[in-house]
PDB file of C-alpha atoms in Angstrom:
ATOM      1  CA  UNK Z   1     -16.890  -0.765   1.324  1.00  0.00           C
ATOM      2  CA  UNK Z   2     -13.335   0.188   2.212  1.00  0.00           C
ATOM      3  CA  UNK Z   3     -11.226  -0.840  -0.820  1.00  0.00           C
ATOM      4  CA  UNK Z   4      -7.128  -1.439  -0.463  1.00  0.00           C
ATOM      5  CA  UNK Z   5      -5.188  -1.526  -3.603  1.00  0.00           C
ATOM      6  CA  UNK Z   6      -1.218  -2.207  -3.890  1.00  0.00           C
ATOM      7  CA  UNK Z   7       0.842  -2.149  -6.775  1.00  0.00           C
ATOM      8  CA  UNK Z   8       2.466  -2.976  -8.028  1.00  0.00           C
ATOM      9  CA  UNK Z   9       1.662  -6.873  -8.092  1.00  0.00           C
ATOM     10  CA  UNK Z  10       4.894  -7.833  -8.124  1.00  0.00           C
ATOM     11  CA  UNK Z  11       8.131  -5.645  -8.340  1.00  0.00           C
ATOM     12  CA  UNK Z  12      11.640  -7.201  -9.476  1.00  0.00           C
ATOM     13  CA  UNK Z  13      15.180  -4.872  -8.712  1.00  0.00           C
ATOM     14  CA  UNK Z  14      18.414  -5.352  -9.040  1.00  0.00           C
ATOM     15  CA  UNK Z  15      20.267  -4.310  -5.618  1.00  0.00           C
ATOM     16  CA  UNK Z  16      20.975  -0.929  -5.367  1.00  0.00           C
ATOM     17  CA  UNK Z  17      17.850   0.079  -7.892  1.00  0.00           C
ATOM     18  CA  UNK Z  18      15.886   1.912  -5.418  1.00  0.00           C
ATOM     19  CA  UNK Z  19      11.580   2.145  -6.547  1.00  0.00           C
ATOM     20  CA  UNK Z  20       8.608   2.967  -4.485  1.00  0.00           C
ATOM     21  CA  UNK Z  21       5.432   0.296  -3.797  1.00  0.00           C
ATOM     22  CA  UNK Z  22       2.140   1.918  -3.753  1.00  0.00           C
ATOM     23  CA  UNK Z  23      -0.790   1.631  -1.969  1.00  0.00           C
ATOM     24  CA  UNK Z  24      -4.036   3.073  -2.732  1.00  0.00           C
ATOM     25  CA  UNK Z  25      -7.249   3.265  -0.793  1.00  0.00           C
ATOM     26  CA  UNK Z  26     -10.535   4.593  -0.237  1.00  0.00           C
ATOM     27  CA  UNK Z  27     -11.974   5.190   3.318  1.00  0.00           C
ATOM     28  CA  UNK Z  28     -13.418   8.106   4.836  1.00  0.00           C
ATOM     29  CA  UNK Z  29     -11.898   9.818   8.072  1.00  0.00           C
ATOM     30  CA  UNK Z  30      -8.576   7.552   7.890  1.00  0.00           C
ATOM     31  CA  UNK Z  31      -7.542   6.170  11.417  1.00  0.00           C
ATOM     32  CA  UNK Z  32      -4.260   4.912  10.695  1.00  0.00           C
ATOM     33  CA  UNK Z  33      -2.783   2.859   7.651  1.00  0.00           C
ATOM     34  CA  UNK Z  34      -0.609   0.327   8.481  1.00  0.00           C
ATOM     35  CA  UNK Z  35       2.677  -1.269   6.897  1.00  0.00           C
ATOM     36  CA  UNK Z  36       3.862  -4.967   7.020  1.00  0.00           C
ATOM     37  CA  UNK Z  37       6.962  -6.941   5.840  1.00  0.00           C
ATOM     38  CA  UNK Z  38       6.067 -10.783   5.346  1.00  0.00           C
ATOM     39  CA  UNK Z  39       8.553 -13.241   4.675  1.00  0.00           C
ATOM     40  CA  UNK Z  40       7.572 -16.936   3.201  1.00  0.00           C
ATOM     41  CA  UNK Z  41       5.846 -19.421   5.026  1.00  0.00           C
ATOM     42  CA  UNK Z  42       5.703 -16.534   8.075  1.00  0.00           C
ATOM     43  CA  UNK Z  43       3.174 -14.144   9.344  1.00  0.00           C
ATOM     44  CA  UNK Z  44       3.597 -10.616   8.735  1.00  0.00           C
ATOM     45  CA  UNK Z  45       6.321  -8.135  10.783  1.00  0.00           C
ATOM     46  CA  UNK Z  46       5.218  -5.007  11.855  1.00  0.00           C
ATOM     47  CA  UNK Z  47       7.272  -2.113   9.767  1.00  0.00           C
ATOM     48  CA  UNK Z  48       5.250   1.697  10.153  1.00  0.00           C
ATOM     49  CA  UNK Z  49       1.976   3.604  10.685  1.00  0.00           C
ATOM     50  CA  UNK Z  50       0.897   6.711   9.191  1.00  0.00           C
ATOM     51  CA  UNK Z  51      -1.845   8.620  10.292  1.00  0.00           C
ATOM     52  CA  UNK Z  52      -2.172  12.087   8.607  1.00  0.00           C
ATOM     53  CA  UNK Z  53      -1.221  13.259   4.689  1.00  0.00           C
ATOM     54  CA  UNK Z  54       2.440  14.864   5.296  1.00  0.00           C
ATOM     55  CA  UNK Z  55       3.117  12.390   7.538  1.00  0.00           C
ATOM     56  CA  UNK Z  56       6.820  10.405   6.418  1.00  0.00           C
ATOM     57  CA  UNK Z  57       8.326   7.447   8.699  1.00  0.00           C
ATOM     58  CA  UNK Z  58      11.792   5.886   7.888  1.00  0.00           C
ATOM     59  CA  UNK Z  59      13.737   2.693   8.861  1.00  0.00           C
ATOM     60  CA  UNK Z  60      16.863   1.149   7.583  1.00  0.00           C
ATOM     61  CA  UNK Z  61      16.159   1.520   3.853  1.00  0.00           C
ATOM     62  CA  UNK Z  62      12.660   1.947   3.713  1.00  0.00           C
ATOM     63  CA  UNK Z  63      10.537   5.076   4.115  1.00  0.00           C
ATOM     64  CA  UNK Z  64       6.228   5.327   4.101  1.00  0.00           C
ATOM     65  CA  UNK Z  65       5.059   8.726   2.986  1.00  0.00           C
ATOM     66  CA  UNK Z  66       0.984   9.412   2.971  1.00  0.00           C
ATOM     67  CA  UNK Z  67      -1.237  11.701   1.019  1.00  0.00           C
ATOM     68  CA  UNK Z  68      -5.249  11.715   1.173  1.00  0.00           C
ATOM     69  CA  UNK Z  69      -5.591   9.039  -1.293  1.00  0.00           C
ATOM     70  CA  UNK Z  70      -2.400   6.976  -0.964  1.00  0.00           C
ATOM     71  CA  UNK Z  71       0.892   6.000   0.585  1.00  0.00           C
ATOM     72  CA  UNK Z  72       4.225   4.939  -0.797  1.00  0.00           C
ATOM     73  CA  UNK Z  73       6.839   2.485   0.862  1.00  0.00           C
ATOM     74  CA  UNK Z  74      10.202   4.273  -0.994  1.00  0.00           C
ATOM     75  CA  UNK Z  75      12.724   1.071  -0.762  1.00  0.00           C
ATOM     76  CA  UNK Z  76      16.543   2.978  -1.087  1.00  0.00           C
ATOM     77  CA  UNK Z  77      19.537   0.979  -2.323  1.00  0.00           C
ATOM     78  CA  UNK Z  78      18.144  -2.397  -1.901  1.00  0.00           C
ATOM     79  CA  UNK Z  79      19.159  -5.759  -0.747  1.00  0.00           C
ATOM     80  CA  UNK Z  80      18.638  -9.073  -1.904  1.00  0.00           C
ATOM     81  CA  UNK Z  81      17.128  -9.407   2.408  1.00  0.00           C
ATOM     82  CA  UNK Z  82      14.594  -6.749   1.450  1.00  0.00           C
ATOM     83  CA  UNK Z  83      12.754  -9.579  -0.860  1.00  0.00           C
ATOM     84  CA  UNK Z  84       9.580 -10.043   0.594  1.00  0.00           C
ATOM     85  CA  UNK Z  85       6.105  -9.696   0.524  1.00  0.00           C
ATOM     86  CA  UNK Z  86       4.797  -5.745   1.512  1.00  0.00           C
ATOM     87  CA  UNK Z  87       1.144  -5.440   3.222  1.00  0.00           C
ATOM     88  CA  UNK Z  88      -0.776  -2.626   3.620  1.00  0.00           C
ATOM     89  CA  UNK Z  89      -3.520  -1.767   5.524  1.00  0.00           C
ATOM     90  CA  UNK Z  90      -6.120   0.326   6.600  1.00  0.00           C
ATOM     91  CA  UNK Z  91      -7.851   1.016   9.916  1.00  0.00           C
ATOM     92  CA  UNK Z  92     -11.389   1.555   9.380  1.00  0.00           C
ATOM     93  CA  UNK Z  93     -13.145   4.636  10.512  1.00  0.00           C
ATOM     94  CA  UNK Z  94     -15.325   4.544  13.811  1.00  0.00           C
ATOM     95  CA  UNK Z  95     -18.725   2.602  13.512  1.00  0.00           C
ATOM     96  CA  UNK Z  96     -21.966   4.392  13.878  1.00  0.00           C
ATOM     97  CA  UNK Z  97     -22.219   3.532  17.714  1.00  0.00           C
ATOM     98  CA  UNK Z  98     -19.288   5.461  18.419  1.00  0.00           C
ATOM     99  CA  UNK Z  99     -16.800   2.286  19.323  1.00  0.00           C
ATOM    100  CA  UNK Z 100     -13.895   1.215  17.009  1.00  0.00           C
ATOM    101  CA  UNK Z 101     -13.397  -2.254  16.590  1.00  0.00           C
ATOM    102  CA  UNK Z 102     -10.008  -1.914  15.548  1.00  0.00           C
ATOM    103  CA  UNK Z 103     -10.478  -3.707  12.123  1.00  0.00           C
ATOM    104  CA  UNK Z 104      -7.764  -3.619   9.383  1.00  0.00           C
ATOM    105  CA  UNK Z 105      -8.296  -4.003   5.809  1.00  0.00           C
ATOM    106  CA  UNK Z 106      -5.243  -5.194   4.041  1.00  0.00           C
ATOM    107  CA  UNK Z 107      -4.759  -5.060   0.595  1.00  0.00           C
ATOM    108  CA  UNK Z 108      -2.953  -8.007  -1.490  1.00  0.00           C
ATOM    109  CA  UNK Z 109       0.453  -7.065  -1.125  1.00  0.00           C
ATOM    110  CA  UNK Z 110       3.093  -6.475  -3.651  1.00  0.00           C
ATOM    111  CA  UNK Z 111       5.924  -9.355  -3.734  1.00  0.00           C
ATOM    112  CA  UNK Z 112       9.280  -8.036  -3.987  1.00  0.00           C
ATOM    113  CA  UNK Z 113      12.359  -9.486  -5.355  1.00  0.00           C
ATOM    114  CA  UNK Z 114      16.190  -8.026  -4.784  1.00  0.00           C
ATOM    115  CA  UNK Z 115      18.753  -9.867  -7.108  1.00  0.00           C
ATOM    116  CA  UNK Z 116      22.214  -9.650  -6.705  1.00  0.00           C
TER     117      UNK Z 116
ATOM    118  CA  UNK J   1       8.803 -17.370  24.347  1.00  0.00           C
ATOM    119  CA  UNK J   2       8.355 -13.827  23.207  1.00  0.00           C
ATOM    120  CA  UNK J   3       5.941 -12.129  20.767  1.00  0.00           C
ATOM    121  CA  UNK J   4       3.038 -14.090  19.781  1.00  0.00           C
ATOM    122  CA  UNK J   5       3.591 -18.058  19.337  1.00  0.00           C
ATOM    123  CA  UNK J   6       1.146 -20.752  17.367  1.00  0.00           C
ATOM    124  CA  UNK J   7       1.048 -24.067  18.024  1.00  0.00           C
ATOM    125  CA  UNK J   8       0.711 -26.552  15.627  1.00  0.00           C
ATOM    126  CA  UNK J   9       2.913 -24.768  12.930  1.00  0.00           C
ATOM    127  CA  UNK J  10       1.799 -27.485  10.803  1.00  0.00           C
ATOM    128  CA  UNK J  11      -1.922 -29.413  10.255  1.00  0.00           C
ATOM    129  CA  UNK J  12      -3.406 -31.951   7.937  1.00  0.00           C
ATOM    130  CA  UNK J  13      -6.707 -32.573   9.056  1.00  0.00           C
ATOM    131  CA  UNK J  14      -9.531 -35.073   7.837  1.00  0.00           C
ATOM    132  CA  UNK J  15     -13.045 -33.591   7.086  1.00  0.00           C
ATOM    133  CA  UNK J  16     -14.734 -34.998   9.842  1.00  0.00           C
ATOM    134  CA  UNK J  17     -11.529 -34.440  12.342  1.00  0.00           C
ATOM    135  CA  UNK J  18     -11.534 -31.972  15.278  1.00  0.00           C
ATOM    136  CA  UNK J  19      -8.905 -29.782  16.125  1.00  0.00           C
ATOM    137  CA  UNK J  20      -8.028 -26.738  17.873  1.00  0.00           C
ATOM    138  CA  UNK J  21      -5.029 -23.884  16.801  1.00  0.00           C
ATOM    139  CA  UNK J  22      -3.586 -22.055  20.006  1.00  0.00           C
ATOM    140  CA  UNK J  23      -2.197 -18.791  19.991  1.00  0.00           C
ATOM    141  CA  UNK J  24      -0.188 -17.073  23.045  1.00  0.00           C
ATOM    142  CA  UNK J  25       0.876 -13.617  23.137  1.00  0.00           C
ATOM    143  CA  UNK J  26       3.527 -12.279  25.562  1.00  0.00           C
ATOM    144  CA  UNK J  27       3.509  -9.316  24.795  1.00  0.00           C
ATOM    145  CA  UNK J  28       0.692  -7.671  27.896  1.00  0.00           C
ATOM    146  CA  UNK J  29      -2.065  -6.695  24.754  1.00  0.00           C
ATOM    147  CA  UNK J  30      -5.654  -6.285  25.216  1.00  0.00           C
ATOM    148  CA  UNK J  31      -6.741  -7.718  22.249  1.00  0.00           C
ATOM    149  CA  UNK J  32      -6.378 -10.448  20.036  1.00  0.00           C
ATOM    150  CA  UNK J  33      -7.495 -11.743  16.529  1.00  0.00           C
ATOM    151  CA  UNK J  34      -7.752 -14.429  14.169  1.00  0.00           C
ATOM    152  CA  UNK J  35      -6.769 -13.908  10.295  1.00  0.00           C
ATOM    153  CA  UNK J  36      -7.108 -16.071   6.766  1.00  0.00           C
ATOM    154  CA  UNK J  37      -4.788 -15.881   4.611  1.00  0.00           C
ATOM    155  CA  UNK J  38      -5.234 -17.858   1.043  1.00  0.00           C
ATOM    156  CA  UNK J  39      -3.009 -18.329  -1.259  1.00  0.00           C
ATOM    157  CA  UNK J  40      -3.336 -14.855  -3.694  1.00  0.00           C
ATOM    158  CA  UNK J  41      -6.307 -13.056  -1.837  1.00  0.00           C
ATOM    159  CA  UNK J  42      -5.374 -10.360   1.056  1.00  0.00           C
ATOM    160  CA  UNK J  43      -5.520 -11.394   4.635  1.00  0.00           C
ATOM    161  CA  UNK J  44      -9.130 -12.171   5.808  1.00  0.00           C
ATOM    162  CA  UNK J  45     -10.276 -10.881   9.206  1.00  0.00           C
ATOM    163  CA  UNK J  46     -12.332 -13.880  11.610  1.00  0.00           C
ATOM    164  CA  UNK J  47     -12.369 -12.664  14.800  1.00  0.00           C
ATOM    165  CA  UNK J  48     -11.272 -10.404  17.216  1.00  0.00           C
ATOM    166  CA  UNK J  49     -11.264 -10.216  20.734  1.00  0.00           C
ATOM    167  CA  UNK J  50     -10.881  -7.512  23.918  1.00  0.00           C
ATOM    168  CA  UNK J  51      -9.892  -8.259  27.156  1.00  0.00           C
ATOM    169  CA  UNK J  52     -11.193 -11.646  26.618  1.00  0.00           C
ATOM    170  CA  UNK J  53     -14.738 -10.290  25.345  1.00  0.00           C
ATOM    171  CA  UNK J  54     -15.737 -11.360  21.551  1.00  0.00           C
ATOM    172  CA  UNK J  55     -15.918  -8.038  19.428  1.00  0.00           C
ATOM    173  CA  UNK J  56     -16.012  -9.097  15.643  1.00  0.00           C
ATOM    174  CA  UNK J  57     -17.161 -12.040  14.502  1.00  0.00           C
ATOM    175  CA  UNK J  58     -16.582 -11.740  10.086  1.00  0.00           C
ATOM    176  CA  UNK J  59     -19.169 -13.749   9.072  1.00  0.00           C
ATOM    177  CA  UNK J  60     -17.370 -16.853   9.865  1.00  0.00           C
ATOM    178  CA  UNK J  61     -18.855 -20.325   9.015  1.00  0.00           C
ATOM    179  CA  UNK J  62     -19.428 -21.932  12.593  1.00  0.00           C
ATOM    180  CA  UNK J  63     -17.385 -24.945  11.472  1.00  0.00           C
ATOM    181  CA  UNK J  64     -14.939 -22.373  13.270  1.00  0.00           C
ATOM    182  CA  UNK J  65     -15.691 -21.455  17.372  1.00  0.00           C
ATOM    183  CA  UNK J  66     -13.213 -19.801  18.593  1.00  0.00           C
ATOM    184  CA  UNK J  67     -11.770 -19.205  22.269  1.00  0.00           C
ATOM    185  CA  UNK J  68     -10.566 -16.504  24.398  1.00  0.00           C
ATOM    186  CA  UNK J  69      -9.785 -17.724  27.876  1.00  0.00           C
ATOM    187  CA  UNK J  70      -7.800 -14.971  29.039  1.00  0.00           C
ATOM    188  CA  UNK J  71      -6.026 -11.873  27.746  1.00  0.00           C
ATOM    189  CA  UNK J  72      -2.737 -14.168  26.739  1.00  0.00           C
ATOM    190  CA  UNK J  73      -4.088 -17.267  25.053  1.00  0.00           C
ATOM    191  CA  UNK J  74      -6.707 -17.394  21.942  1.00  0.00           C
ATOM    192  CA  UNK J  75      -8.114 -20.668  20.619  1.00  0.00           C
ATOM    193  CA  UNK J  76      -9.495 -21.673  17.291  1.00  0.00           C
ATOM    194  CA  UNK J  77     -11.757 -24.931  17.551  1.00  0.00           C
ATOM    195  CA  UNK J  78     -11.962 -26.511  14.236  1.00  0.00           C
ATOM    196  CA  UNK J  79     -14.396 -29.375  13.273  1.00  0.00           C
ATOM    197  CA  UNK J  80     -16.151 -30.550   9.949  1.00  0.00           C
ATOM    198  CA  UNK J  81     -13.684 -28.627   8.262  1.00  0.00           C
ATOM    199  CA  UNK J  82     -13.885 -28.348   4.276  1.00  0.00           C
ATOM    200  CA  UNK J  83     -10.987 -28.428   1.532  1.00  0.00           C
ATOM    201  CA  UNK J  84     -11.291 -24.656   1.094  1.00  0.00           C
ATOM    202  CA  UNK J  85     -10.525 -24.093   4.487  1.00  0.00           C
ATOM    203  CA  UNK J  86      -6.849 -25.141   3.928  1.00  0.00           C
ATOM    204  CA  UNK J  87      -4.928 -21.798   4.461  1.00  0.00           C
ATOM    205  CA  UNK J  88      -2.384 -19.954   6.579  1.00  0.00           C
ATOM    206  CA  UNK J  89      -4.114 -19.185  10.125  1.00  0.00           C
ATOM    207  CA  UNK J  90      -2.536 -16.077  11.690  1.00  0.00           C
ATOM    208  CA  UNK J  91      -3.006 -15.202  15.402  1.00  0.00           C
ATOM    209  CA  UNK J  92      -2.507 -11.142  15.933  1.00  0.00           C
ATOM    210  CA  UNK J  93      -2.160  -9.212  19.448  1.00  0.00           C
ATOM    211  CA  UNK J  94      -2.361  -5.548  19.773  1.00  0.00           C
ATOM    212  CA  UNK J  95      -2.064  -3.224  23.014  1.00  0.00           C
ATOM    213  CA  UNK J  96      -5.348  -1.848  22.262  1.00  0.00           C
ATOM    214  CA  UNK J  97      -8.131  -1.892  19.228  1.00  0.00           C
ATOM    215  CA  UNK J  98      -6.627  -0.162  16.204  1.00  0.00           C
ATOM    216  CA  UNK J  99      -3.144   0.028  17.157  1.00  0.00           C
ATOM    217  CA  UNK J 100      -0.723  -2.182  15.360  1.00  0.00           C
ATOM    218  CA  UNK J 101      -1.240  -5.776  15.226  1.00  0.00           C
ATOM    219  CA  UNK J 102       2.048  -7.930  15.963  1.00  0.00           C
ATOM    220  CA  UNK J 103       1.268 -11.693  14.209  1.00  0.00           C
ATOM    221  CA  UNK J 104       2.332 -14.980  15.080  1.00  0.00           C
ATOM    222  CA  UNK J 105       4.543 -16.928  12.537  1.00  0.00           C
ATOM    223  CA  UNK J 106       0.710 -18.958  11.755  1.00  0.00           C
ATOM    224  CA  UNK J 107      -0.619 -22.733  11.331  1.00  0.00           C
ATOM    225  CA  UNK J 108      -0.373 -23.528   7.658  1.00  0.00           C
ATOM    226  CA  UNK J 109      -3.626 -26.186   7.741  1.00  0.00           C
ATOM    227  CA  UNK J 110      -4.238 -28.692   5.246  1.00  0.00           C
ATOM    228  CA  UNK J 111      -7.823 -30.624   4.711  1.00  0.00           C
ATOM    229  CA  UNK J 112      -8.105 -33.133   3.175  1.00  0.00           C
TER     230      UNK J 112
END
């Protein structure tokens, strides 16, 4: 079974303290790993995906790198705005019939606090 | 409206109520999908839907039935509900299966 692990759980900065949020998984033949932003009480907001190991994707202050076994979300200089829950998630490989059902598997997220 | 909208935003529900969740995208996808999400466990796939045809169905209990009437709208038909089913209900569009999913702000649901 495709497994999804984040960390870490949760992840406190002071603005400006830039850290990296990881995300670990294990599925064979990768089709895509996904990142999301989700703010309280809203559903998540569509941020990067990565499909090969090398691959690197930046916006604003964030950047997703990926390697065969993981993928980092590298958070530069950041704001108190940038609290928020960060999802991951993988696409699973194609079934045995040949057809891709699209399915994600998301891993728990790592809740991230910016102080001032 | 753009993106993907859900209506009611808020639900407290009886046990023996019916009730249905809507979910409109406006965004021209092909596919659509229902997610779980409990407080401190990851998002839980329900359904998912392409071009209006059924694809995934997670092992849902058939307390939920849900609805795909055309490419735009997706329904979630609730009835007999239990107090574990109180959760954040996310509606998801994509342009295709397995690209990226754009979700709905959700129905937080409450049984009671």
């Amino acid at each position: 079974e495709d497994q999804v692990t984040q960390s870490p759980e949760a992840l406190r900065l002071q603005e400006g303290e830039s850290s990296s949020l990881n995300c670990s998984y294990t599925v064979s033949g990768l089709r895509g790993l996904f990142w999301y932003r989700q703010d309280p009480g809203k559903g998540p907001e569509f941020l990067f995906t990565l499909y090969s190991a090398g691959e690197e994707k930046e916006k604003e202050r964030l950047k997703a790198t990926l390697t065969k076994k993981e993928s980092f979300l590298h958070i530069t200089a950041p704001k108190p705005e940038d609290s928020a829950t960060y999802l991951c998630a993988v696409r699973d490989p194609q079934n045995a019939g040949g057809t891709s059902y699209g399915k994600l598997t998301f891993g728990q997220g790592t809740i991230l606090t910016v102080h001032p | 409206e753009t993106g993907v909208t859900q209506t009611p935003r808020h639900l407290v529900m009886g046990m023996t109520n019916k009730k249905s969740l809507k979910c409109e995208q406006h965004l021209g996808h092909n596919a659509m999908y229902w997610y779980k999400q409990s407080a401190k466990k990851p998002l839980e796939l329900m359904f998912v839907y392409s071009l209006e045809e059924r694809v995934e169905n997670n092992s849902v209990p058939s307390r939920f039935s849900p609805e795909c009437p055309n490419s735009s709208h997706l329904f979630l038909h609730l009835h007999t509900l239990q107090p574990e089913d109180s959760a954040l209900y996310l509606c998801a569009s994509s342009p295709a299966l397995g690209d990226e999913q754009y979700f709905g702000p959700g129905t937080r649901l409450t049984v009671t």
